[in-house]
């Protein structure tokens, strides 16, 4: 599983100004390597929105999840 994202994702902040960070992103991804890409994206975005709450988005947030299966 490959997750590509823009800096707006890890720099998204909650109401107190704390950023989402790469650590929180990695925690959200966890063991999603065997899941469908759409599940990976939904999980990551849910974690991001739960963290930021109703705080206004300050930057673009773009993410792409790619999965490859071997033969």
CSV table of N, CA and C in Angstrom, one decimal:
chain,number,residue,atom,x,y,z
A,1,UNK,N,0.8,-1.2,0.0
A,1,UNK,CA,0.0,0.0,0.0
A,1,UNK,C,0.9,1.2,0.0
A,2,UNK,N,0.6,2.2,-0.9
A,2,UNK,CA,1.3,3.4,-0.9
A,2,UNK,C,0.3,4.5,-0.7
A,3,UNK,N,0.6,5.4,0.2
A,3,UNK,CA,-0.2,6.6,0.5
A,3,UNK,C,0.6,7.8,0.2
A,4,UNK,N,0.1,8.6,-0.7
A,4,UNK,CA,0.8,9.9,-1.1
A,4,UNK,C,-0.2,11.0,-0.5
A,5,UNK,N,0.4,12.1,0.0
A,5,UNK,CA,-0.4,13.1,0.6
A,5,UNK,C,0.3,14.4,0.5
A,6,UNK,N,-0.4,15.5,0.6
A,6,UNK,CA,0.2,16.8,0.6
A,6,UNK,C,0.4,17.3,2.0
A,7,UNK,N,1.2,18.3,2.2
A,7,UNK,CA,1.5,18.8,3.5
A,7,UNK,C,0.3,19.3,4.3
A,8,UNK,N,-0.7,19.7,3.6
A,8,UNK,CA,-2.0,20.2,4.2
A,8,UNK,C,-2.6,19.1,5.2
A,9,UNK,N,-2.3,17.8,4.9
A,9,UNK,CA,-2.9,16.8,5.7
A,9,UNK,C,-2.2,16.8,7.1
A,10,UNK,N,-0.9,16.7,7.1
A,10,UNK,CA,-0.2,16.6,8.4
A,10,UNK,C,-0.1,17.9,9.1
A,11,UNK,N,-0.3,19.0,8.4
A,11,UNK,CA,-0.3,20.3,9.1
A,11,UNK,C,-1.7,20.8,9.5
A,12,UNK,N,-2.7,20.0,9.2
A,12,UNK,CA,-4.1,20.4,9.6
A,12,UNK,C,-4.1,20.5,11.1
A,13,UNK,N,-4.8,21.5,11.6
A,13,UNK,CA,-4.7,21.8,13.1
A,13,UNK,C,-6.1,21.6,13.7
A,14,UNK,N,-6.0,21.3,15.0
A,14,UNK,CA,-7.3,21.3,15.8
A,14,UNK,C,-7.5,22.7,16.3
A,15,UNK,N,-8.5,22.9,17.1
A,15,UNK,CA,-8.9,24.2,17.7
A,15,UNK,C,-7.8,24.8,18.5
A,16,UNK,N,-7.0,24.0,19.1
A,16,UNK,CA,-5.9,24.6,20.0
A,16,UNK,C,-4.6,24.9,19.2
A,17,UNK,N,-4.6,24.6,17.9
A,17,UNK,CA,-3.5,24.8,17.0
A,17,UNK,C,-2.5,23.7,16.9
A,18,UNK,N,-2.8,22.5,17.5
A,18,UNK,CA,-1.9,21.3,17.4
A,18,UNK,C,-2.1,20.7,16.0
A,19,UNK,N,-1.0,20.3,15.4
A,19,UNK,CA,-1.1,19.8,14.1
A,19,UNK,C,-1.3,18.3,14.1
A,20,UNK,N,-1.9,17.7,13.0
A,20,UNK,CA,-2.2,16.3,12.9
A,20,UNK,C,-0.9,15.5,12.9
A,21,UNK,N,0.1,15.9,12.3
A,21,UNK,CA,1.4,15.3,12.3
A,21,UNK,C,1.5,14.0,11.5
A,22,UNK,N,2.7,13.6,11.1
A,22,UNK,CA,3.0,12.4,10.4
A,22,UNK,C,2.7,11.2,11.4
A,23,UNK,N,3.1,11.4,12.7
A,23,UNK,CA,2.8,10.3,13.7
A,23,UNK,C,1.4,9.9,13.7
A,24,UNK,N,0.5,10.9,13.8
A,24,UNK,CA,-1.0,10.6,13.8
A,24,UNK,C,-1.4,10.0,12.5
A,25,UNK,N,-0.8,10.4,11.4
A,25,UNK,CA,-1.2,9.8,10.1
A,25,UNK,C,-0.8,8.3,10.1
A,26,UNK,N,0.4,8.0,10.6
A,26,UNK,CA,0.9,6.6,10.7
A,26,UNK,C,0.0,5.8,11.6
A,27,UNK,N,-0.4,6.4,12.7
A,27,UNK,CA,-1.3,5.7,13.6
A,27,UNK,C,-2.6,5.4,13.0
A,28,UNK,N,-3.1,6.3,12.2
A,28,UNK,CA,-4.4,6.1,11.5
A,28,UNK,C,-4.3,5.0,10.4
A,29,UNK,N,-3.2,5.0,9.7
A,29,UNK,CA,-3.0,4.0,8.7
A,29,UNK,C,-2.8,2.6,9.3
A,30,UNK,N,-2.0,2.5,10.4
A,30,UNK,CA,-1.9,1.2,11.1
A,30,UNK,C,-1.5,0.1,10.2
A,31,UNK,N,-2.3,-1.0,10.2
A,31,UNK,CA,-2.1,-2.2,9.4
A,31,UNK,C,-3.1,-2.3,8.2
A,32,UNK,N,-3.2,-1.2,7.5
A,32,UNK,CA,-4.2,-1.1,6.4
A,32,UNK,C,-3.6,-1.7,5.1
A,33,UNK,N,-2.4,-2.2,5.1
A,33,UNK,CA,-1.8,-2.7,3.9
A,33,UNK,C,-2.6,-3.7,3.1
A,34,UNK,N,-3.4,-4.5,3.8
A,34,UNK,CA,-4.2,-5.5,3.1
A,34,UNK,C,-5.6,-5.0,2.8
A,35,UNK,N,-5.9,-3.8,2.9
A,35,UNK,CA,-7.3,-3.3,2.7
A,35,UNK,C,-7.3,-2.6,1.3
A,36,UNK,N,-8.5,-2.3,0.8
A,36,UNK,CA,-8.7,-1.6,-0.4
A,36,UNK,C,-8.3,-0.2,-0.3
A,37,UNK,N,-7.8,0.4,-1.3
A,37,UNK,CA,-7.4,1.8,-1.3
A,37,UNK,C,-8.5,2.8,-0.7
A,38,UNK,N,-9.7,2.5,-1.1
A,38,UNK,CA,-10.8,3.4,-0.7
A,38,UNK,C,-11.0,3.3,0.8
A,39,UNK,N,-10.7,2.1,1.4
A,39,UNK,CA,-10.8,2.0,2.9
A,39,UNK,C,-9.7,2.7,3.5
A,40,UNK,N,-8.5,2.7,3.0
A,40,UNK,CA,-7.4,3.4,3.5
A,40,UNK,C,-7.7,4.9,3.5
A,41,UNK,N,-8.2,5.4,2.4
A,41,UNK,CA,-8.5,6.9,2.4
A,41,UNK,C,-9.6,7.2,3.4
A,42,UNK,N,-10.6,6.4,3.4
A,42,UNK,CA,-11.7,6.7,4.4
A,42,UNK,C,-11.2,6.7,5.8
A,43,UNK,N,-10.4,5.8,6.1
A,43,UNK,CA,-9.9,5.7,7.5
A,43,UNK,C,-9.0,6.9,7.8
A,44,UNK,N,-8.1,7.3,6.9
A,44,UNK,CA,-7.2,8.4,7.2
A,44,UNK,C,-8.0,9.7,7.3
A,45,UNK,N,-9.0,9.9,6.4
A,45,UNK,CA,-9.8,11.1,6.4
A,45,UNK,C,-10.6,11.2,7.6
A,46,UNK,N,-11.2,10.1,8.1
A,46,UNK,CA,-12.0,10.1,9.3
A,46,UNK,C,-11.1,10.5,10.5
A,47,UNK,N,-9.9,9.9,10.6
A,47,UNK,CA,-9.0,10.3,11.7
A,47,UNK,C,-8.7,11.7,11.6
A,48,UNK,N,-8.4,12.3,10.4
A,48,UNK,CA,-8.1,13.7,10.3
A,48,UNK,C,-9.2,14.6,10.7
A,49,UNK,N,-10.5,14.3,10.3
A,49,UNK,CA,-11.6,15.1,10.6
A,49,UNK,C,-12.0,15.0,12.1
A,50,UNK,N,-11.8,13.8,12.7
A,50,UNK,CA,-12.0,13.6,14.1
A,50,UNK,C,-11.0,14.5,14.9
A,51,UNK,N,-9.8,14.6,14.4
A,51,UNK,CA,-8.8,15.3,15.1
A,51,UNK,C,-9.1,16.8,15.0
A,52,UNK,N,-9.4,17.3,13.8
A,52,UNK,CA,-9.5,18.8,13.5
A,52,UNK,C,-10.9,19.3,14.0
A,53,UNK,N,-11.9,18.4,14.1
A,53,UNK,CA,-13.2,18.8,14.5
A,53,UNK,C,-13.8,19.9,13.6
A,54,UNK,N,-14.3,20.9,14.1
A,54,UNK,CA,-14.9,22.0,13.3
A,54,UNK,C,-13.9,23.1,12.9
A,55,UNK,N,-12.7,22.9,13.2
A,55,UNK,CA,-11.6,23.9,12.9
A,55,UNK,C,-11.5,24.1,11.4
A,56,UNK,N,-11.5,25.3,10.9
A,56,UNK,CA,-11.4,25.6,9.5
A,56,UNK,C,-10.1,25.0,8.9
A,57,UNK,N,-10.3,24.5,7.7
A,57,UNK,CA,-9.1,24.0,6.9
A,57,UNK,C,-8.3,25.2,6.4
A,58,UNK,N,-7.0,25.1,6.6
A,58,UNK,CA,-6.1,26.3,6.2
A,58,UNK,C,-5.3,26.0,4.9
A,59,UNK,N,-5.3,24.8,4.5
A,59,UNK,CA,-4.5,24.4,3.3
A,59,UNK,C,-5.2,23.3,2.6
A,60,UNK,N,-4.8,23.1,1.3
A,60,UNK,CA,-5.4,22.0,0.6
A,60,UNK,C,-5.0,20.6,1.2
A,61,UNK,N,-5.9,19.6,1.1
A,61,UNK,CA,-5.6,18.3,1.6
A,61,UNK,C,-5.9,17.3,0.4
A,62,UNK,N,-4.8,16.7,0.0
A,62,UNK,CA,-4.9,15.8,-1.1
A,62,UNK,C,-4.2,14.5,-0.7
A,63,UNK,N,-4.9,13.4,-1.0
A,63,UNK,CA,-4.3,12.1,-0.7
A,63,UNK,C,-4.7,11.1,-1.8
A,64,UNK,N,-3.7,10.2,-2.1
A,64,UNK,CA,-3.9,9.1,-3.0
A,64,UNK,C,-3.4,7.8,-2.4
A,65,UNK,N,-4.2,6.8,-2.5
A,65,UNK,CA,-3.8,5.5,-1.9
A,65,UNK,C,-3.7,4.5,-3.1
A,66,UNK,N,-2.6,3.8,-3.2
A,66,UNK,CA,-2.4,2.9,-4.3
A,66,UNK,C,-2.1,1.5,-3.7
A,67,UNK,N,-2.7,0.5,-4.2
A,67,UNK,CA,-2.4,-0.8,-3.8
A,67,UNK,C,-2.0,-1.7,-5.0
A,68,UNK,N,-1.0,-2.5,-4.8
A,68,UNK,CA,-0.5,-3.4,-5.8
A,68,UNK,C,-0.5,-4.8,-5.3
A,69,UNK,N,-0.9,-5.7,-6.1
A,69,UNK,CA,-0.9,-7.1,-5.7
A,69,UNK,C,0.1,-7.9,-6.6
A,70,UNK,N,0.9,-8.7,-5.9
A,70,UNK,CA,1.8,-9.5,-6.6
A,70,UNK,C,1.2,-10.7,-7.3
A,71,UNK,N,1.8,-11.4,-8.2
A,71,UNK,CA,1.3,-12.5,-8.9
A,71,UNK,C,1.3,-13.7,-8.0
